[in-house]
Coordinates of C-alpha atoms and ligand atoms in Angstrom, one line a residue:
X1 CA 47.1 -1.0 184.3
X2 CA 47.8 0.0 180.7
X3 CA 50.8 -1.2 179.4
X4 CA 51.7 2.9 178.6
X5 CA 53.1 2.7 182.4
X6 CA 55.5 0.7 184.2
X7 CA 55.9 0.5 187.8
X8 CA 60.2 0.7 188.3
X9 CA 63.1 2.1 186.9
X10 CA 65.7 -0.1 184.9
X11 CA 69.3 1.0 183.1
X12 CA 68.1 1.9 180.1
X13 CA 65.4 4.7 181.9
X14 CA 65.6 7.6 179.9
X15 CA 65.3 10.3 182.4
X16 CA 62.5 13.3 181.4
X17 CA 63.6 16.8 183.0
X18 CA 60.8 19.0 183.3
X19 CA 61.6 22.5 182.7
X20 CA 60.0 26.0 183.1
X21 CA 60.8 29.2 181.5
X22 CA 61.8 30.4 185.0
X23 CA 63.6 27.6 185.8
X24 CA 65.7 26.8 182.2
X25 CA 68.7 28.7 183.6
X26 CA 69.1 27.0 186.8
X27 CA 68.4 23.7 185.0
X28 CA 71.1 24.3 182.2
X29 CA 73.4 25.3 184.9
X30 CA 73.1 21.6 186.9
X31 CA 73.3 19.4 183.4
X32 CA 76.8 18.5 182.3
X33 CA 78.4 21.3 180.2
X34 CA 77.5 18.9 176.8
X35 CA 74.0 18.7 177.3
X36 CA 73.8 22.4 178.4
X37 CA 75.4 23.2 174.9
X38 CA 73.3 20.8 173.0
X39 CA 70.5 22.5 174.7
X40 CA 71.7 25.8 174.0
X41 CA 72.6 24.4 169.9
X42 CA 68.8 22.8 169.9
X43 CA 67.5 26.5 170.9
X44 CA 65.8 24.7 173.8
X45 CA 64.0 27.2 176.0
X46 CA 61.1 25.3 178.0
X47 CA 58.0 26.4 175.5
X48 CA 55.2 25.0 176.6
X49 CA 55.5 21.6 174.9
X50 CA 59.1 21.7 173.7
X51 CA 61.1 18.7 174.1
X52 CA 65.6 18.4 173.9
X53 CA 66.1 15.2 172.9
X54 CA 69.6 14.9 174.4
X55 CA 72.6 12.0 172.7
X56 CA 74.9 10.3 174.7
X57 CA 78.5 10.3 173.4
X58 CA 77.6 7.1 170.9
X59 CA 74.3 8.9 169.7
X60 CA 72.1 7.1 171.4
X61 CA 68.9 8.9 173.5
X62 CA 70.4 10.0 176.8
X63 CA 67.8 12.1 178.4
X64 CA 65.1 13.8 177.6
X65 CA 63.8 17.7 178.6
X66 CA 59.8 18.4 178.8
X67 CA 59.0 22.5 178.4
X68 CA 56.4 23.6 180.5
X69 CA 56.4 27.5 179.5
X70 CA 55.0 29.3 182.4
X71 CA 53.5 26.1 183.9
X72 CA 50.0 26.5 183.9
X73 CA 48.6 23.3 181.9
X74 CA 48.8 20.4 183.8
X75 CA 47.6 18.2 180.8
X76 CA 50.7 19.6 178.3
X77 CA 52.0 16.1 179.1
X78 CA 49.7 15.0 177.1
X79 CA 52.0 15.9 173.9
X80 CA 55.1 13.7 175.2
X81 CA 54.0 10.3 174.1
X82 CA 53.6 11.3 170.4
X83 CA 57.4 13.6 170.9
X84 CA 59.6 10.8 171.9
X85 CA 60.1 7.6 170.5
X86 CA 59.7 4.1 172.0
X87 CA 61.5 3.9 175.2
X88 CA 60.8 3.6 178.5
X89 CA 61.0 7.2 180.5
X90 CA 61.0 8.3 184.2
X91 CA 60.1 11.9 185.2
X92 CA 62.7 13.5 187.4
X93 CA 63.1 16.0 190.0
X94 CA 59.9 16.7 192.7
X95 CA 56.4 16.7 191.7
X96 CA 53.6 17.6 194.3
X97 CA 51.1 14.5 194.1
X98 CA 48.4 16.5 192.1
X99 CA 50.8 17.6 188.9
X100 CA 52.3 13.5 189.3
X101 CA 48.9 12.7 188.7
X102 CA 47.7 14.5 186.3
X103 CA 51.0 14.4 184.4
X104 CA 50.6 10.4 184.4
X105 CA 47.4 10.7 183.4
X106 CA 47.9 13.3 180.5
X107 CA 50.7 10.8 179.2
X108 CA 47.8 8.3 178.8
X109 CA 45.4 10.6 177.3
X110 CA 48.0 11.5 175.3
X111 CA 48.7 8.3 173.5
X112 CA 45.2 7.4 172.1
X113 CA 45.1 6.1 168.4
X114 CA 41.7 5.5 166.4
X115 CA 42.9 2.9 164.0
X116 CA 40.0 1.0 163.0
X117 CA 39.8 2.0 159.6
X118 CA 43.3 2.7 158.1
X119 CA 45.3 0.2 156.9
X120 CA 47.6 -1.6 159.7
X121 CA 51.2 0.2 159.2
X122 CA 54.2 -1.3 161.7
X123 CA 53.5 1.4 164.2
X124 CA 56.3 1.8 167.1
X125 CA 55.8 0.8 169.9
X126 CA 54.1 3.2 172.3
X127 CA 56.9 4.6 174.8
X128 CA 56.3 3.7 178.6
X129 CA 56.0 6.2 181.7
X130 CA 57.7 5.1 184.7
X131 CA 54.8 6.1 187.3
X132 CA 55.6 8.5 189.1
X133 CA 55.8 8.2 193.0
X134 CA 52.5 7.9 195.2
X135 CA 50.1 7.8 191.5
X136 CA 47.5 5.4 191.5
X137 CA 48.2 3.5 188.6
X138 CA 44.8 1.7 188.5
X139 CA 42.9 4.9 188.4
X140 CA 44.9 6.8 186.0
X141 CA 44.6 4.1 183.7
X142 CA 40.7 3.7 184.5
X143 CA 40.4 7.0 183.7
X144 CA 42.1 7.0 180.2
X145 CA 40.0 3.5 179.3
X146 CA 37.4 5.6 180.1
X147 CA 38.0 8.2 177.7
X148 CA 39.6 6.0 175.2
X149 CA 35.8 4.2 175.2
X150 CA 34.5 7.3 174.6
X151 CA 36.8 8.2 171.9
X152 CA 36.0 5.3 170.0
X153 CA 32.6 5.1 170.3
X154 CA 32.3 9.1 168.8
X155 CA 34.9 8.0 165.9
X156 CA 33.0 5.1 164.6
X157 CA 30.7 6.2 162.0
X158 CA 27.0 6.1 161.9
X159 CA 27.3 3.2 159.5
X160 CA 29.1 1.0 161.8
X161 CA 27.5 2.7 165.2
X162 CA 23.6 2.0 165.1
X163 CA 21.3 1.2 167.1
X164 CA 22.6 -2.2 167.5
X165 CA 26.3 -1.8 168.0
X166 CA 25.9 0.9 170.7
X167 CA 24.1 -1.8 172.4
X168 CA 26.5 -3.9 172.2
X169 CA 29.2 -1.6 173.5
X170 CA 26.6 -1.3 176.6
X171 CA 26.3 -4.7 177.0
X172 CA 30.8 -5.5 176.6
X173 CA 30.9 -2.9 179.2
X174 CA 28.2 -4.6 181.6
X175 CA 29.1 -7.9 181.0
X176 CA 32.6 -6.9 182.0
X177 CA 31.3 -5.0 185.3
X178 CA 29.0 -7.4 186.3
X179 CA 26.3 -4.8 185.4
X180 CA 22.8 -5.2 184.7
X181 CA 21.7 -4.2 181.2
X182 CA 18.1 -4.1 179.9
X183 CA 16.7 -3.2 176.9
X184 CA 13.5 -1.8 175.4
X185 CA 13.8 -1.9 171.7
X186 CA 11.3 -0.7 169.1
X187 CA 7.3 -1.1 169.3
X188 CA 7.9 -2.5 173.2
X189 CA 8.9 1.1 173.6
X190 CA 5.5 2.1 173.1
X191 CA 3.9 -0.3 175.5
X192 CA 6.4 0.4 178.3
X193 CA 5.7 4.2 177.8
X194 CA 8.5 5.8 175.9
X195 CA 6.5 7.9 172.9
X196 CA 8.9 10.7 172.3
X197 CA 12.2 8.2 171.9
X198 CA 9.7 5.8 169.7
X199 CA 8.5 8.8 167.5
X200 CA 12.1 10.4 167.2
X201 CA 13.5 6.4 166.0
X202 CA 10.9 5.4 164.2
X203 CA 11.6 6.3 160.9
X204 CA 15.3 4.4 160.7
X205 CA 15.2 0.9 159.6
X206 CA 17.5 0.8 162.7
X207 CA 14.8 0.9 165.6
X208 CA 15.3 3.1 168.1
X209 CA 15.9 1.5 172.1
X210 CA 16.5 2.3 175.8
X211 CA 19.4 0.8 177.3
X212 CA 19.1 0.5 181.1
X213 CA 21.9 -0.5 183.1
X214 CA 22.4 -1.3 186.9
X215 CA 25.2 -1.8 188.7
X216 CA 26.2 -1.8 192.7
X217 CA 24.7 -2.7 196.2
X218 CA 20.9 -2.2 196.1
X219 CA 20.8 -0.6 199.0
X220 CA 23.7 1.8 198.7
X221 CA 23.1 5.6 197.4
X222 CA 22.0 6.1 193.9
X223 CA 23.4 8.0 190.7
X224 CA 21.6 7.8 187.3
X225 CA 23.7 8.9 184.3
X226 CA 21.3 9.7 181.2
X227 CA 23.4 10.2 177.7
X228 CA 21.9 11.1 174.6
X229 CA 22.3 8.5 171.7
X230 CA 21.4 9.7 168.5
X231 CA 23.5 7.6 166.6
X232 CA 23.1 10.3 163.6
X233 CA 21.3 13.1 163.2
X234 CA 19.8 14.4 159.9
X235 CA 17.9 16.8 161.5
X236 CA 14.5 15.1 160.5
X237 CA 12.2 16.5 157.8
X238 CA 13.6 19.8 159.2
X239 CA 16.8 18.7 157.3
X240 CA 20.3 19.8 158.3
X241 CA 22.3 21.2 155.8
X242 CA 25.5 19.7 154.8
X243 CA 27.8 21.5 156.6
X244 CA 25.5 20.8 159.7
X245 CA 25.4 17.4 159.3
X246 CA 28.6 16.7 158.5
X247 CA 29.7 15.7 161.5
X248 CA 26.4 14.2 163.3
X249 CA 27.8 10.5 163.8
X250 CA 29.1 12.2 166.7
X251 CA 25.5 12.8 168.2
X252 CA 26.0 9.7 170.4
X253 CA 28.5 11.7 172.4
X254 CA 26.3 11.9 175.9
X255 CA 25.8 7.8 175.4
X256 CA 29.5 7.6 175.0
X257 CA 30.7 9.8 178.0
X258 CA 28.5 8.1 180.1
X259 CA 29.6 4.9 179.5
X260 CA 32.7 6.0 179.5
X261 CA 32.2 7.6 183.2
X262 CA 30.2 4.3 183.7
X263 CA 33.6 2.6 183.5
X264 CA 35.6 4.4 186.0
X265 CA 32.8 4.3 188.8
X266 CA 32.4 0.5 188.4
X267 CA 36.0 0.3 187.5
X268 CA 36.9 2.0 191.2
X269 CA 34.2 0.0 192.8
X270 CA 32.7 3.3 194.0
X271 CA 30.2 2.5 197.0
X272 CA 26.7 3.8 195.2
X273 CA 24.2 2.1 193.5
X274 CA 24.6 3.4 189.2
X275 CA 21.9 3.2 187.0
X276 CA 22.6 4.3 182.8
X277 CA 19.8 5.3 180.7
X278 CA 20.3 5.5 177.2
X279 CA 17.7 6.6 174.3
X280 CA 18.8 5.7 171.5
X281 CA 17.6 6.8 167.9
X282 CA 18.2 8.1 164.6
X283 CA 16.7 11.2 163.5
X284 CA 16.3 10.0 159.7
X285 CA 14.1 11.4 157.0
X286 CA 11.2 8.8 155.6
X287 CA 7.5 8.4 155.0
X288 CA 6.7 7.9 158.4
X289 CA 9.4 10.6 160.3
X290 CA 7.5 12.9 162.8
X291 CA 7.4 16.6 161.7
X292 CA 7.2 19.8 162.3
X293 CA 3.5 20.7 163.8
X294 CA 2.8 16.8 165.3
X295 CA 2.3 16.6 169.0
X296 CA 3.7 14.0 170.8
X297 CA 3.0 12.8 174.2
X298 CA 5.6 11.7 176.4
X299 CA 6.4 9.3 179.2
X300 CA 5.4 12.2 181.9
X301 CA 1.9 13.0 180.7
X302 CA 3.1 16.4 179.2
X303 CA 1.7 17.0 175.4
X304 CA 4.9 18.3 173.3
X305 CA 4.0 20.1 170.5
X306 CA 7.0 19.8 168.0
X307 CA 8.2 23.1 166.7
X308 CA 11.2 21.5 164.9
X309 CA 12.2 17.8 164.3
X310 CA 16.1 19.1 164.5
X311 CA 15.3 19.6 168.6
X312 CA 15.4 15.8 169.2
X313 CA 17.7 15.5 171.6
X314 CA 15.3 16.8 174.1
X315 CA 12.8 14.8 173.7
X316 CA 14.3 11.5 173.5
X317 CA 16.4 12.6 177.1
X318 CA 12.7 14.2 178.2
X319 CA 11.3 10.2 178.6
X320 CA 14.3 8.9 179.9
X321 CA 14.5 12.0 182.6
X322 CA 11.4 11.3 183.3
X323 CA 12.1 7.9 184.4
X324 CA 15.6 8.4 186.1
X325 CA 14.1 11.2 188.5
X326 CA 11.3 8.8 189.3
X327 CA 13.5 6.7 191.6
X328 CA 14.8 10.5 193.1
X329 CA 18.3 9.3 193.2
X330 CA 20.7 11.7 194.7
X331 CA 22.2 12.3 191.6
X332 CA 20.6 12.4 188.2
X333 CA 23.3 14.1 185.7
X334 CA 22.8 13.6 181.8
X335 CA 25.4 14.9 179.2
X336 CA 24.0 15.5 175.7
X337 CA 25.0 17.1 172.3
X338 CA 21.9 19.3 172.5
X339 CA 22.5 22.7 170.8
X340 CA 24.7 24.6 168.5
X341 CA 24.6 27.3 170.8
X342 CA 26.7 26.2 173.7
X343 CA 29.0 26.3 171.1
X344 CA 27.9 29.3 170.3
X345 CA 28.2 30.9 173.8
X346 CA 31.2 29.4 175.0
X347 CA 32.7 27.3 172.2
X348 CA 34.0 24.1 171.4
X349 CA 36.1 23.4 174.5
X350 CA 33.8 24.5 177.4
X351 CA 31.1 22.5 177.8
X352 CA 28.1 24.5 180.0
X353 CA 26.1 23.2 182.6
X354 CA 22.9 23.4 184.2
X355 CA 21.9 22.9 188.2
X356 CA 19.1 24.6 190.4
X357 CA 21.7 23.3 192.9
X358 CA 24.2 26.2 193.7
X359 CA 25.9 23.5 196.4
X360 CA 26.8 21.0 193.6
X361 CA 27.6 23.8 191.0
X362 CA 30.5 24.9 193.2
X363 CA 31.4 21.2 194.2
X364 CA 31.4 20.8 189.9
X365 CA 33.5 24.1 189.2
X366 CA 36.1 22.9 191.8
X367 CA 36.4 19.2 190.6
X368 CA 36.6 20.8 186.9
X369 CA 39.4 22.8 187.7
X370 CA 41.2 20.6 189.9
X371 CA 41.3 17.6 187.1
X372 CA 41.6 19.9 184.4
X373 CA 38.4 19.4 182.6
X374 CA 36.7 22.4 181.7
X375 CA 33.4 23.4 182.9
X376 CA 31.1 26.4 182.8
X377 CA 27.8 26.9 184.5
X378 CA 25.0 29.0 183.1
X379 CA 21.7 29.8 184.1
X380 CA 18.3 28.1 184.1
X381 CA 16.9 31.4 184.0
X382 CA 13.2 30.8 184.5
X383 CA 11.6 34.2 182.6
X384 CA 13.1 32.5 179.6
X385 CA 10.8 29.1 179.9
X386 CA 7.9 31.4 178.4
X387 CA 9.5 30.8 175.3
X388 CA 8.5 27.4 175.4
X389 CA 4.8 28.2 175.4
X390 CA 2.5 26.3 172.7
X391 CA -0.8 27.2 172.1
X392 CA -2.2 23.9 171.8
X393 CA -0.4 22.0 173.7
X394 CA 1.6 21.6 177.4
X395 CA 4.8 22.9 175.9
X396 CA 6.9 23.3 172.4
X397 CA 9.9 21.9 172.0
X398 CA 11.9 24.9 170.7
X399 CA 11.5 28.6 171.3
X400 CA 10.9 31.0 168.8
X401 CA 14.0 33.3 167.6
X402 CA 16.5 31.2 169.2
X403 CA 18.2 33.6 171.9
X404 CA 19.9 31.8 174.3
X405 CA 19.0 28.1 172.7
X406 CA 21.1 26.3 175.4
X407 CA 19.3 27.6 178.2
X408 CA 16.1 27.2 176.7
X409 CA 16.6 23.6 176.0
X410 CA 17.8 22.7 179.4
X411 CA 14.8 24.6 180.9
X412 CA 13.1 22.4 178.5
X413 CA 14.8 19.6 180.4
X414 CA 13.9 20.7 183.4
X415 CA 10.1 20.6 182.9
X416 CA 11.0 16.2 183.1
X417 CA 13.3 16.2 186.3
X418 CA 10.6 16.3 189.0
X419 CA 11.5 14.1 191.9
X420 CA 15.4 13.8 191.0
X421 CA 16.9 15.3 194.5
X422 CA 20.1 17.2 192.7
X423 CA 20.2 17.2 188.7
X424 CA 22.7 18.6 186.8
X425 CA 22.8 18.6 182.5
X426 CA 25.8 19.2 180.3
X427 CA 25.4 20.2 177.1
X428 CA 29.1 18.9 175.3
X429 CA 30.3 19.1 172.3
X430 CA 32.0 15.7 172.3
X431 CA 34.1 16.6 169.6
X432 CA 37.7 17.9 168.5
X433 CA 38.0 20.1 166.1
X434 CA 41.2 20.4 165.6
X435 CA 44.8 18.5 166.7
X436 CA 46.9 20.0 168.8
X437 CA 50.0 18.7 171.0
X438 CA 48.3 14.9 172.5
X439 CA 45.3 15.9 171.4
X440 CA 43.6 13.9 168.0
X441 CA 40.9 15.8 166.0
X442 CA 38.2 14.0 166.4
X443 CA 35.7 12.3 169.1
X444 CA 36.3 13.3 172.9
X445 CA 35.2 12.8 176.4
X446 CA 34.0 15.7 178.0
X447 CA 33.1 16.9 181.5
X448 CA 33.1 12.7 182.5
X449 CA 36.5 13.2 184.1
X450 CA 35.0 16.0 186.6
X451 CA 32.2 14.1 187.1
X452 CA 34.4 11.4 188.2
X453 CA 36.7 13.5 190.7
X454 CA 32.9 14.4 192.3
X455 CA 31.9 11.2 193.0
X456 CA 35.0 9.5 194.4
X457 CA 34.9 12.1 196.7
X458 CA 31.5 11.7 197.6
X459 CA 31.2 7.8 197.6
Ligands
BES501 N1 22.7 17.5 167.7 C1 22.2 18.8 167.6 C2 23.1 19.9 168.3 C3 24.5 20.1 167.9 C4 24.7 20.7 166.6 C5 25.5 19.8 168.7 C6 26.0 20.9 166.3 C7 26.8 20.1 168.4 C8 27.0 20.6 167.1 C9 20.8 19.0 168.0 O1 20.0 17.9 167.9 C10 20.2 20.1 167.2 O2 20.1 19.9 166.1 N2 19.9 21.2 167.9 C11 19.4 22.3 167.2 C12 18.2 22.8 168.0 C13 17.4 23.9 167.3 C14 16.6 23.2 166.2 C15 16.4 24.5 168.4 C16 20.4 23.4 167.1 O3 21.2 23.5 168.0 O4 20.5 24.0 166.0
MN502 MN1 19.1 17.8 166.0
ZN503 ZN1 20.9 16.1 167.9

């Protein structure tokens, strides 16, 4: 368990009263007339995210109230930990099980640092959470590693996340799970039948790989996780500009959910069998990058004519599909920073998602709501894989125009996921833009804690 939770109450518990609008008057009414006029003096009125820091009669930190507003975000909690200083604190009154979950778990997403690089300044230590009856400690803490990876792996810059080092991370995270990692790394990529991830690497001194990793009883039901791992992308000779670039270390962000999810499956023992496929490569600009025009062949047979070196993503997930639906595992789910416009359509914080499967869609939407982790689907509308057309060869790999690039690139996905019995991809940004209340700016794990809710109820 992270040490951000304890398991028991002790003297010096500072008690956390949650309070809603609706319910401030009742709750001022039950406190002791002093800390209903220090509330009243402190203009506390339950805003979403407001916390009454409330003395005792020496000045020390008595108790503490949490403002929920109108109560619909069960991850507000998530702004606590930075709010109150170091202490240990224990949430009061009744809680249904769900909000005690997620209220434990947004108090651990809520307490992430990326340090790495600054300077080490005597930080206070991080305040504790009593856990609240009947929460799973384990798994909320599972969870938040599993993020926290994530996180880290986005924030490190391209410099310091290659090639290499997201190997590495692989291979920490295997070697702690008892997993299974192989690894196809440069020219053998060509003689095992990778093209399109060897073209798209090739021109980085840092060669482009696969990482392969297994995990679980042979025999038991499988899921493949595919993440895209472009540990920076220029764009290719179809060069980003700056503003487009600027934040392309974070182009690793599928790799780094999926190890991330990787974590809490293996983590929870779930009873399937978990395979990871990772292409990893960086779309750099040199003598011998693929361009615009060149036509690639890939691990399924299909000719790809290349309509712009900036549409990588695809191509390196395209071989790796290809070989995660050939062992038709029940699942086969990838998560990819593929387009600017899924941004675009529904912006930073929704990630879209694509199934022929209206069964698992619904099973997604519901799991996304219930954990609080924002999904949307959208369509593979068939009419719109014309687009894809090339004259001389099996299929481009962008559309002309543009219209409705997200959909277009996953029906581009789609043409490699023969075989795989129910497929899902989700196009994420990976990314915060801004901070807000718990939340850093910066790398994020996105749609891994759905995916997670789905399979622990399936396995
Ligand atoms: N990694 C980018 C997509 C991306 C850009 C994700 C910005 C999040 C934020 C991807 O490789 C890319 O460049 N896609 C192009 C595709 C286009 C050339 C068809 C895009 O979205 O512009
Ligand atoms: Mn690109
Ligand atoms: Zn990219």
């Amino acid at each position: 368990m992270l040490p951000l939770f304890v398991s028991g109450r002790d003297a010096r518990t500072i008690p956390v009263w949650p309070v809603d609008t609706a319910g401030l008057e009742g709750w001022l009414a039950a406190q002791p007339a002093t800390a209903a006029a220090w509330a009243r003096t402190s203009q506390f009125r339950a805003q979403a995210g407001q916390v009454l820091k409330i003395p005792s009669a020496n000045g020390e930190l008595a108790a503490t109230a949490f403002g929920l507003g109108e109560g619909g975000d069960p991850l507000l909690w998530r702004a606590l930990p930075e709010a109150l200083g170091p202490g240990t604190y224990a949430i009061e009154g009744r809680m249904t099980e769900d909000t005690a979950r997620m209220a434990a778990l947004a108090w651990a997403l809520g307490s992430y640092r990326y340090e790495r690089y600054k300077k080490p300044v005597k930080a206070d230590a991080q305040p504790q959470l009593v856990l609240p009856d009947g929460v799973d400690g384990d798994d909320a803490s599972r969870i938040a590693e599993g993020v926290f990876l994530a996180r880290d792996l986005i924030n490190t810059p391209a410099n310091d996340m290659g090639p290499q080092e997201l190997s590495d991370a692989a291979a920490a995270l295997a070697q702690r799970h008892g997993a299974a990692l192989h690894i196809l790394a440069g020219e053998a990529l060509l003689h095992h039948n990778y093209p399109m991830i060897h073209a798209v690497g090739k021109a980085s001194v840092r060669p482009p790989r696969l990482l392969d990793m297994r995990w679980g009883d042979v025999n038991a039901p499988r899921v493949t996780l595919v993440g895209k791992g472009v540990v920076f992308d220029s764009g290719g000779l179809d060069l980003k500009p700056s503003d487009g670039m600027r934040l392309m270390k974070k182009d690793m962000g599928g790799a780094a959910n999926v190890l991330g999810l990787a974590h809490m499956i293996m983590g929870a023992g779930l009873k399937l069998r978990l395979r990871v496929l990772i292409p990893v490569a960086e779309n750099a600009v040199a003598g011998n990058a693929f361009r615009p025009g060149d036509i690639l062949n890939s691990r399924k047979g299909l000719t790809v004519e290349i309509g712009n070196t900036d549409a990588e993503g695809r191509l390196i997930l395209a071989d790796a599909l290809t070989e995660g639906a050939s062992e038709q595992p029940e699942y086969l789910f990838d998560l990819a920073t593929l387009t600017g416009a899924a941004r675009t359509a529904l912006g930073a914080e929704i990630p879209p998602f694509f199934t022929p499967d209206d069964a698992l869609a619904a099973q997604l939407s519901l799991c996304s709501q219930r954990v609080a982790d924002p999904l949307w689907r959208l369509p593979l509308w068939q009419p719109y894989a014309r687009g894809l057309e090339s004259g001389i060869a099996d299929v481009n790999n962008v559309t002309e125009g543009g219209m409705a690039g997200a959909i277009t690139a996953a029906l581009f996905l789609q043409k490699f996921v023969e075989g795989a019995r129910v497929w899902a991809h989700f196009d994420i940004y990976a990314w915060n833009a801004k901070a807000g209340p718990g939340q850093k700016a910066g790398g994020e794990a996105m749609a891994i804690r759905a995916l997670y809710a789905l399979l622990r109820d399936r396995f």
